[in-house]
Short mmCIF file of C-alpha atoms in Angstrom, two decimals:
data_model
loop_
_atom_site.label_atom_id
_atom_site.label_comp_id
_atom_site.label_asym_id
_atom_site.label_seq_id
_atom_site.Cartn_x
_atom_site.Cartn_y
_atom_site.Cartn_z
CA UNK Y 1 14.82 -15.53 -29.16
CA UNK Y 2 11.78 -14.04 -31.03
CA UNK Y 3 9.43 -11.82 -30.00
CA UNK Y 4 6.56 -14.19 -28.91
CA UNK Y 5 9.34 -16.38 -26.80
CA UNK Y 6 9.95 -13.12 -24.82
CA UNK Y 7 6.42 -12.00 -24.34
CA UNK Y 8 4.73 -13.03 -20.63
CA UNK Y 9 1.61 -13.81 -19.61
CA UNK Y 10 -0.81 -11.65 -17.65
CA UNK Y 11 -0.04 -13.54 -14.53
CA UNK Y 12 3.87 -13.41 -14.78
CA UNK Y 13 3.53 -9.35 -15.74
CA UNK Y 14 1.18 -8.98 -12.59
CA UNK Y 15 3.55 -10.84 -10.13
CA UNK Y 16 6.43 -8.74 -11.66
CA UNK Y 17 4.74 -5.62 -11.04
CA UNK Y 18 3.29 -6.44 -7.55
CA UNK Y 19 -0.52 -5.81 -8.95
CA UNK Y 20 -2.98 -8.29 -9.44
CA UNK Y 21 -4.26 -9.69 -12.75
CA UNK Y 22 -7.69 -7.86 -12.06
CA UNK Y 23 -5.88 -4.48 -11.97
CA UNK Y 24 -4.23 -5.28 -15.42
CA UNK Y 25 -7.55 -6.00 -16.97
CA UNK Y 26 -8.95 -3.06 -15.57
CA UNK Y 27 -6.12 -1.06 -17.00
CA UNK Y 28 -6.49 -2.28 -20.44
CA UNK Y 29 -10.51 -1.65 -20.36
CA UNK Y 30 -10.44 1.72 -18.78
CA UNK Y 31 -7.18 3.22 -20.11
CA UNK Y 32 -6.14 0.79 -23.16
CA UNK Y 33 -2.92 -0.13 -21.57
CA UNK Y 34 -2.91 -3.66 -22.70
CA UNK Y 35 -0.63 -5.66 -24.90
CA UNK Y 36 -0.03 -4.74 -28.26
CA UNK Y 37 -0.63 -8.06 -29.76
CA UNK Y 38 -2.45 -11.41 -28.73
CA UNK Y 39 -1.94 -14.73 -29.53
CA UNK Y 40 -4.53 -17.31 -30.82
CA UNK Y 41 -7.47 -17.71 -29.00
CA UNK Y 42 -6.96 -14.12 -27.67
CA UNK Y 43 -4.59 -15.19 -24.88
CA UNK Y 44 -2.78 -11.77 -23.55
CA UNK Y 45 0.89 -11.77 -23.97
CA UNK Y 46 2.79 -8.72 -22.99
CA UNK Y 47 6.15 -7.59 -24.58
CA UNK Y 48 8.83 -5.72 -23.08
CA UNK Y 49 7.63 -2.57 -24.51
CA UNK Y 50 4.11 -3.19 -23.20
CA UNK Y 51 5.70 -3.96 -19.80
CA UNK Y 52 7.60 -0.99 -19.70
CA UNK Y 53 4.36 1.04 -20.24
CA UNK Y 54 3.02 -0.64 -17.20
CA UNK Y 55 6.01 -0.07 -15.02
CA UNK Y 56 5.64 3.73 -15.92
CA UNK Y 57 1.98 3.63 -14.71
CA UNK Y 58 2.77 1.97 -11.68
CA UNK Y 59 5.48 4.56 -10.84
CA UNK Y 60 3.27 7.58 -11.79
CA UNK Y 61 0.33 6.22 -9.57
CA UNK Y 62 2.83 5.41 -6.71
CA UNK Y 63 3.86 9.03 -6.67
CA UNK Y 64 0.33 10.26 -6.35
CA UNK Y 65 -0.78 11.00 -9.80
CA UNK Y 66 -4.47 9.76 -10.71
CA UNK Y 67 -4.78 6.74 -12.49
CA UNK Y 68 -6.40 8.33 -15.41
CA UNK Y 69 -3.75 11.00 -15.67
CA UNK Y 70 -1.00 8.32 -15.00
CA UNK Y 71 -2.29 6.27 -18.04
CA UNK Y 72 -2.05 8.95 -20.25
CA UNK Y 73 1.50 9.87 -19.49
CA UNK Y 74 2.52 6.35 -19.37
CA UNK Y 75 0.97 5.63 -22.85
CA UNK Y 76 2.75 8.72 -24.33
CA UNK Y 77 6.12 7.91 -22.51
CA UNK Y 78 5.80 11.10 -20.76
CA UNK Y 79 6.72 12.15 -16.97
CA UNK Y 80 4.14 13.90 -15.01
CA UNK Y 81 3.79 17.50 -14.55
CA UNK Y 82 6.13 18.64 -11.56
CA UNK Y 83 6.38 21.51 -9.29
CA UNK Y 84 9.16 23.64 -10.16
CA UNK Y 85 10.39 24.19 -6.86
CA UNK Y 86 10.38 20.44 -5.86
CA UNK Y 87 10.61 18.50 -9.09
CA UNK Y 88 7.88 16.02 -7.61
CA UNK Y 89 4.96 14.94 -9.41
CA UNK Y 90 2.22 17.35 -9.38
CA UNK Y 91 -1.62 15.98 -9.95
CA UNK Y 92 -3.36 18.58 -11.73
CA UNK Y 93 -6.42 18.49 -9.11
CA UNK Y 94 -4.14 18.80 -6.11
CA UNK Y 95 -4.58 21.84 -4.11
CA UNK Y 96 -1.52 23.03 -2.14
CA UNK Y 97 -1.76 23.41 1.78
CA UNK Y 98 -0.20 26.02 3.61
CA UNK Y 99 3.52 26.38 3.60
CA UNK Y 100 3.68 25.54 7.40
CA UNK Y 101 2.00 22.34 7.10
CA UNK Y 102 3.99 20.82 4.28
CA UNK Y 103 7.33 18.86 4.01
CA UNK Y 104 9.88 20.73 1.87
CA UNK Y 105 9.59 18.21 -0.87
CA UNK Y 106 5.94 19.25 -1.94
CA UNK Y 107 2.29 18.37 -1.02
CA UNK Y 108 2.15 16.05 1.86
CA UNK Y 109 -1.03 14.91 0.93
CA UNK Y 110 0.45 13.63 -2.66
CA UNK Y 111 3.07 11.93 -0.37
CA UNK Y 112 0.48 10.13 1.48
CA UNK Y 113 -1.44 9.00 -1.63
CA UNK Y 114 1.30 7.58 -3.44
CA UNK Y 115 2.16 5.58 -0.18
CA UNK Y 116 -1.23 4.37 0.49
CA UNK Y 117 -1.66 3.20 -3.34
CA UNK Y 118 1.74 1.27 -3.06
CA UNK Y 119 0.22 -0.38 -0.11
CA UNK Y 120 -3.06 -1.34 -1.68
CA UNK Y 121 -1.22 -2.98 -4.66
CA UNK Y 122 0.79 -4.53 -1.98
CA UNK Y 123 4.10 -2.82 -3.50
CA UNK Y 124 6.78 -3.76 -0.95
CA UNK Y 125 9.67 -2.48 -3.00
CA UNK Y 126 7.89 1.13 -3.60
CA UNK Y 127 6.82 1.55 -0.11
CA UNK Y 128 10.31 0.94 1.08
CA UNK Y 129 11.74 3.15 -1.73
CA UNK Y 130 9.53 5.76 -0.63
CA UNK Y 131 10.03 5.65 2.99
CA UNK Y 132 13.67 5.28 3.18
CA UNK Y 133 13.84 8.25 0.76
CA UNK Y 134 11.66 10.44 2.95
CA UNK Y 135 13.12 9.73 6.34
CA UNK Y 136 16.54 9.79 4.84
CA UNK Y 137 15.98 13.43 3.59
CA UNK Y 138 13.79 15.01 5.96
CA UNK Y 139 14.02 12.99 9.37
CA UNK Y 140 11.69 11.15 11.41
CA UNK Y 141 9.56 13.64 13.21
CA UNK Y 142 8.27 15.09 10.15
CA UNK Y 143 7.77 12.23 8.05
CA UNK Y 144 6.35 10.48 11.04
CA UNK Y 145 3.64 13.36 11.87
CA UNK Y 146 2.79 14.19 8.39
CA UNK Y 147 3.20 11.21 6.05
CA UNK Y 148 3.22 7.82 8.16
CA UNK Y 149 0.70 8.54 10.81
CA UNK Y 150 -1.80 10.23 7.89
CA UNK Y 151 -1.37 7.28 5.60
CA UNK Y 152 -1.55 4.60 8.41
CA UNK Y 153 -5.08 6.02 9.37
CA UNK Y 154 -6.40 6.37 6.08
CA UNK Y 155 -5.49 2.73 5.33
CA UNK Y 156 -7.01 1.90 8.63
CA UNK Y 157 -10.42 3.54 7.81
CA UNK Y 158 -10.40 1.64 4.51
CA UNK Y 159 -10.06 -1.35 6.48
CA UNK Y 160 -13.02 -0.88 9.00
CA UNK Y 161 -15.18 0.25 6.06
CA UNK Y 162 -14.49 -2.79 3.82
CA UNK Y 163 -15.50 -5.82 6.11
CA UNK Y 164 -11.79 -6.32 6.81
CA UNK Y 165 -10.83 -6.92 2.98
CA UNK Y 166 -7.56 -4.88 3.57
CA UNK Y 167 -6.11 -6.04 6.54
CA UNK Y 168 -3.05 -7.32 4.69
CA UNK Y 169 -2.56 -3.92 3.25
CA UNK Y 170 -2.57 -2.49 6.60
CA UNK Y 171 -0.14 -5.10 8.00
CA UNK Y 172 2.30 -4.68 5.27
CA UNK Y 173 2.36 -0.70 5.45
CA UNK Y 174 2.87 -1.15 9.24
CA UNK Y 175 5.49 -3.77 8.61
CA UNK Y 176 7.43 -1.14 6.21
CA UNK Y 177 6.98 1.68 8.39
CA UNK Y 178 8.48 -0.34 11.33
CA UNK Y 179 11.33 -1.21 9.08
CA UNK Y 180 11.97 2.42 8.14
CA UNK Y 181 12.16 3.45 11.70
CA UNK Y 182 14.60 0.79 12.80
CA UNK Y 183 16.56 1.45 9.47
CA UNK Y 184 16.88 5.41 10.67
CA UNK Y 185 20.51 5.11 11.78
CA UNK Y 186 21.41 3.96 8.49
CA UNK Y 187 19.43 6.68 6.67
CA UNK Y 188 20.20 9.76 8.77
CA UNK Y 189 23.28 11.18 10.46
CA UNK Y 190 23.02 10.83 14.27
CA UNK Y 191 24.02 13.29 16.73
CA UNK Y 192 26.80 11.95 19.22
CA UNK Y 193 25.47 10.02 22.23
CA UNK Y 194 25.03 11.93 25.40
CA UNK Y 195 27.52 10.80 27.90
CA UNK Y 196 26.56 9.93 31.54
CA UNK Y 197 22.81 9.97 30.52
CA UNK Y 198 20.52 7.03 31.75
CA UNK Y 199 18.51 5.69 29.33
CA UNK Y 200 14.71 6.39 28.46
CA UNK Y 201 12.87 3.17 29.08
CA UNK Y 202 9.99 2.62 26.49
CA UNK Y 203 7.18 0.17 27.09
CA UNK Y 204 3.78 -0.31 26.24
CA UNK Y 205 1.04 -0.93 29.11
CA UNK Y 206 0.69 -4.54 30.18
CA UNK Y 207 -2.34 -5.14 27.71
CA UNK Y 208 -1.15 -2.94 24.73
CA UNK Y 209 -0.04 -4.46 21.71
CA UNK Y 210 0.51 -1.15 19.34
CA UNK Y 211 4.20 -0.27 19.18
CA UNK Y 212 4.83 1.89 16.04
CA UNK Y 213 4.31 5.16 18.32
CA UNK Y 214 7.09 3.90 20.46
CA UNK Y 215 9.40 2.68 17.77
CA UNK Y 216 9.16 6.33 16.33
CA UNK Y 217 10.21 7.83 19.62
CA UNK Y 218 12.96 5.27 19.88
CA UNK Y 219 14.23 6.18 16.54
CA UNK Y 220 13.80 10.05 16.93
CA UNK Y 221 15.62 10.05 20.27
CA UNK Y 222 18.45 8.12 18.83
CA UNK Y 223 18.73 10.95 16.13
CA UNK Y 224 19.16 13.10 19.02
CA UNK Y 225 21.71 11.02 20.73
CA UNK Y 226 19.54 10.09 23.54
CA UNK Y 227 19.98 6.25 24.98
CA UNK Y 228 16.89 4.07 25.01
CA UNK Y 229 15.95 0.93 26.21
CA UNK Y 230 12.80 -0.55 24.01
CA UNK Y 231 10.75 -3.04 25.84
CA UNK Y 232 7.90 -3.11 23.26
CA UNK Y 233 4.65 -4.40 23.36
CA UNK Y 234 2.53 -5.78 26.42
CA UNK Y 235 5.09 -5.60 29.17
CA UNK Y 236 4.10 -7.07 32.58
CA UNK Y 237 4.07 -5.01 35.50
CA UNK Y 238 6.71 -6.90 37.35
CA UNK Y 239 8.87 -7.00 34.31
CA UNK Y 240 8.51 -3.30 33.92
CA UNK Y 241 9.32 -2.71 37.75
CA UNK Y 242 12.39 -5.08 37.51
CA UNK Y 243 13.61 -3.09 34.37
CA UNK Y 244 13.36 0.17 35.98
CA UNK Y 245 15.03 -1.14 39.35
CA UNK Y 246 17.97 -2.43 37.20
CA UNK Y 247 18.60 0.21 34.72
CA UNK Y 248 17.71 3.66 36.75
CA UNK Y 249 16.13 5.34 33.78
CA UNK Y 250 16.06 8.80 33.38
CA UNK Y 251 12.48 8.72 32.05
CA UNK Y 252 9.72 6.00 31.54
CA UNK Y 253 7.24 6.25 28.49
CA UNK Y 254 4.33 4.18 29.30
CA UNK Y 255 2.42 3.84 25.62
CA UNK Y 256 -1.70 3.31 25.70
CA UNK Y 257 -3.13 3.27 22.24
CA UNK Y 258 -6.87 2.44 23.91
CA UNK Y 259 -8.55 3.97 26.97
CA UNK Y 260 -8.99 0.07 28.09
CA UNK Y 261 -5.20 -0.58 28.29
CA UNK Y 262 -4.42 2.48 30.14
CA UNK Y 263 -3.69 2.33 34.02
CA UNK Y 264 -2.97 5.00 36.68
CA UNK Y 265 -1.81 2.54 39.24
CA UNK Y 266 0.95 1.32 36.80
CA UNK Y 267 2.07 4.85 36.27
CA UNK Y 268 2.00 5.70 40.00
CA UNK Y 269 4.09 2.91 40.83
CA UNK Y 270 6.63 3.36 38.58
CA UNK Y 271 6.58 7.22 39.41
CA UNK Y 272 7.27 6.28 43.28
CA UNK Y 273 10.26 4.05 42.68
CA UNK Y 274 13.54 5.37 44.12
CA UNK Y 275 17.25 4.12 43.83
CA UNK Y 276 20.46 5.11 44.47
CA UNK Y 277 22.26 6.06 47.78
CA UNK Y 278 20.63 7.44 50.71
CA UNK Y 279 20.44 11.28 50.49
CA UNK Y 280 20.89 11.36 46.68
CA UNK Y 281 17.71 9.18 45.78
CA UNK Y 282 16.69 9.35 42.27
CA UNK Y 283 13.30 8.84 40.41
CA UNK Y 284 12.25 8.59 37.12
CA UNK Y 285 10.03 11.01 34.80
CA UNK Y 286 7.17 8.89 33.99
CA UNK Y 287 5.41 10.19 30.70
CA UNK Y 288 2.02 8.37 30.32
CA UNK Y 289 1.77 8.58 26.50
CA UNK Y 290 -0.93 7.74 23.66
CA UNK Y 291 -4.62 8.45 23.27
CA UNK Y 292 -5.39 5.90 25.65
CA UNK Y 293 -4.80 8.28 28.65
CA UNK Y 294 -7.08 10.90 27.43
CA UNK Y 295 -6.37 14.55 27.04
CA UNK Y 296 -4.27 14.83 30.43
CA UNK Y 297 -2.29 12.73 32.34
CA UNK Y 298 -2.75 11.49 36.03
CA UNK Y 299 -2.07 14.53 38.30
CA UNK Y 300 1.47 15.34 38.89
CA UNK Y 301 2.74 13.32 35.63
CA UNK Y 302 4.00 14.99 32.40
CA UNK Y 303 2.09 14.46 29.17
CA UNK Y 304 3.08 15.04 25.76
CA UNK Y 305 0.68 15.58 22.82
CA UNK Y 306 3.02 14.92 19.81
CA UNK Y 307 6.24 13.01 19.04
CA UNK Y 308 7.71 16.09 18.65
CA UNK Y 309 6.95 17.32 22.03
CA UNK Y 310 7.99 14.14 23.39
CA UNK Y 311 11.32 14.33 22.04
CA UNK Y 312 12.06 17.88 23.03
CA UNK Y 313 11.16 16.96 26.62
CA UNK Y 314 13.18 13.62 26.90
CA UNK Y 315 16.10 15.34 25.14
CA UNK Y 316 16.36 17.75 28.18
CA UNK Y 317 18.33 16.62 31.18
CA UNK Y 318 16.37 15.74 34.26
CA UNK Y 319 17.74 15.87 37.65
CA UNK Y 320 15.61 12.81 38.92
#
């Protein structure tokens, strides 16, 4: 097979890399990362060597290296400068954060940038690889708090400021975050399940559809051996009451993302439920969780300000 037969069109290369043809044209115009040769009529044909440079460019930008620097390194076939302590790519303009606020692998902001750039490119393979690697190495709680949440917020702000142009980016990123959370048992060693422990029941308020924070809590509790029952989004009150009555949970987490979905009456009704033999009646600990509840929970109910706090509280036995 000759070189011209092996060469690919811009459309084929874009599909292979998970970028748009417009991105390829932009990289060619700005950084000279175009095909080494063109056919008659100036049609662009990319050889395996050309594609290798583009793949290198994609890996660098996904790891947080600025596009201009990535293009320079890719065209030379070089790796990015690395942090000697971690081996992670180190963008020249990146300022280091205080050691108490970063993951052991390096600059958290760089990880967020890399994940966000992969999301904007709709690069599903890169997102999956990065998320699985982070969760597998560092655990759910730090990765959720320091990488997943900041990246989701950044992409959400980009969507809000661009007339809904990036809704597909937010949806794809959310899907892969959810997938990484549910894959955690395959990525991390798990604490042996706590024996003779009632489950923690996780439910969104009746009008609440946002489940990712609950999925993160479910996965983090699983790491600690705490049994859970995940009911998910928009759980009707009567269904919630029936589930509590049937399972006798040690705790019930009620998630509300927006103030409009919080409801003190629901929390009070669940907190008042009792079960078990007379003289040894039990109740569930009820945790109204999420920004919809405001800064404080209804009087007499516990309130956790972070995933880390919720895991610590729910991993502690409760007498009921």
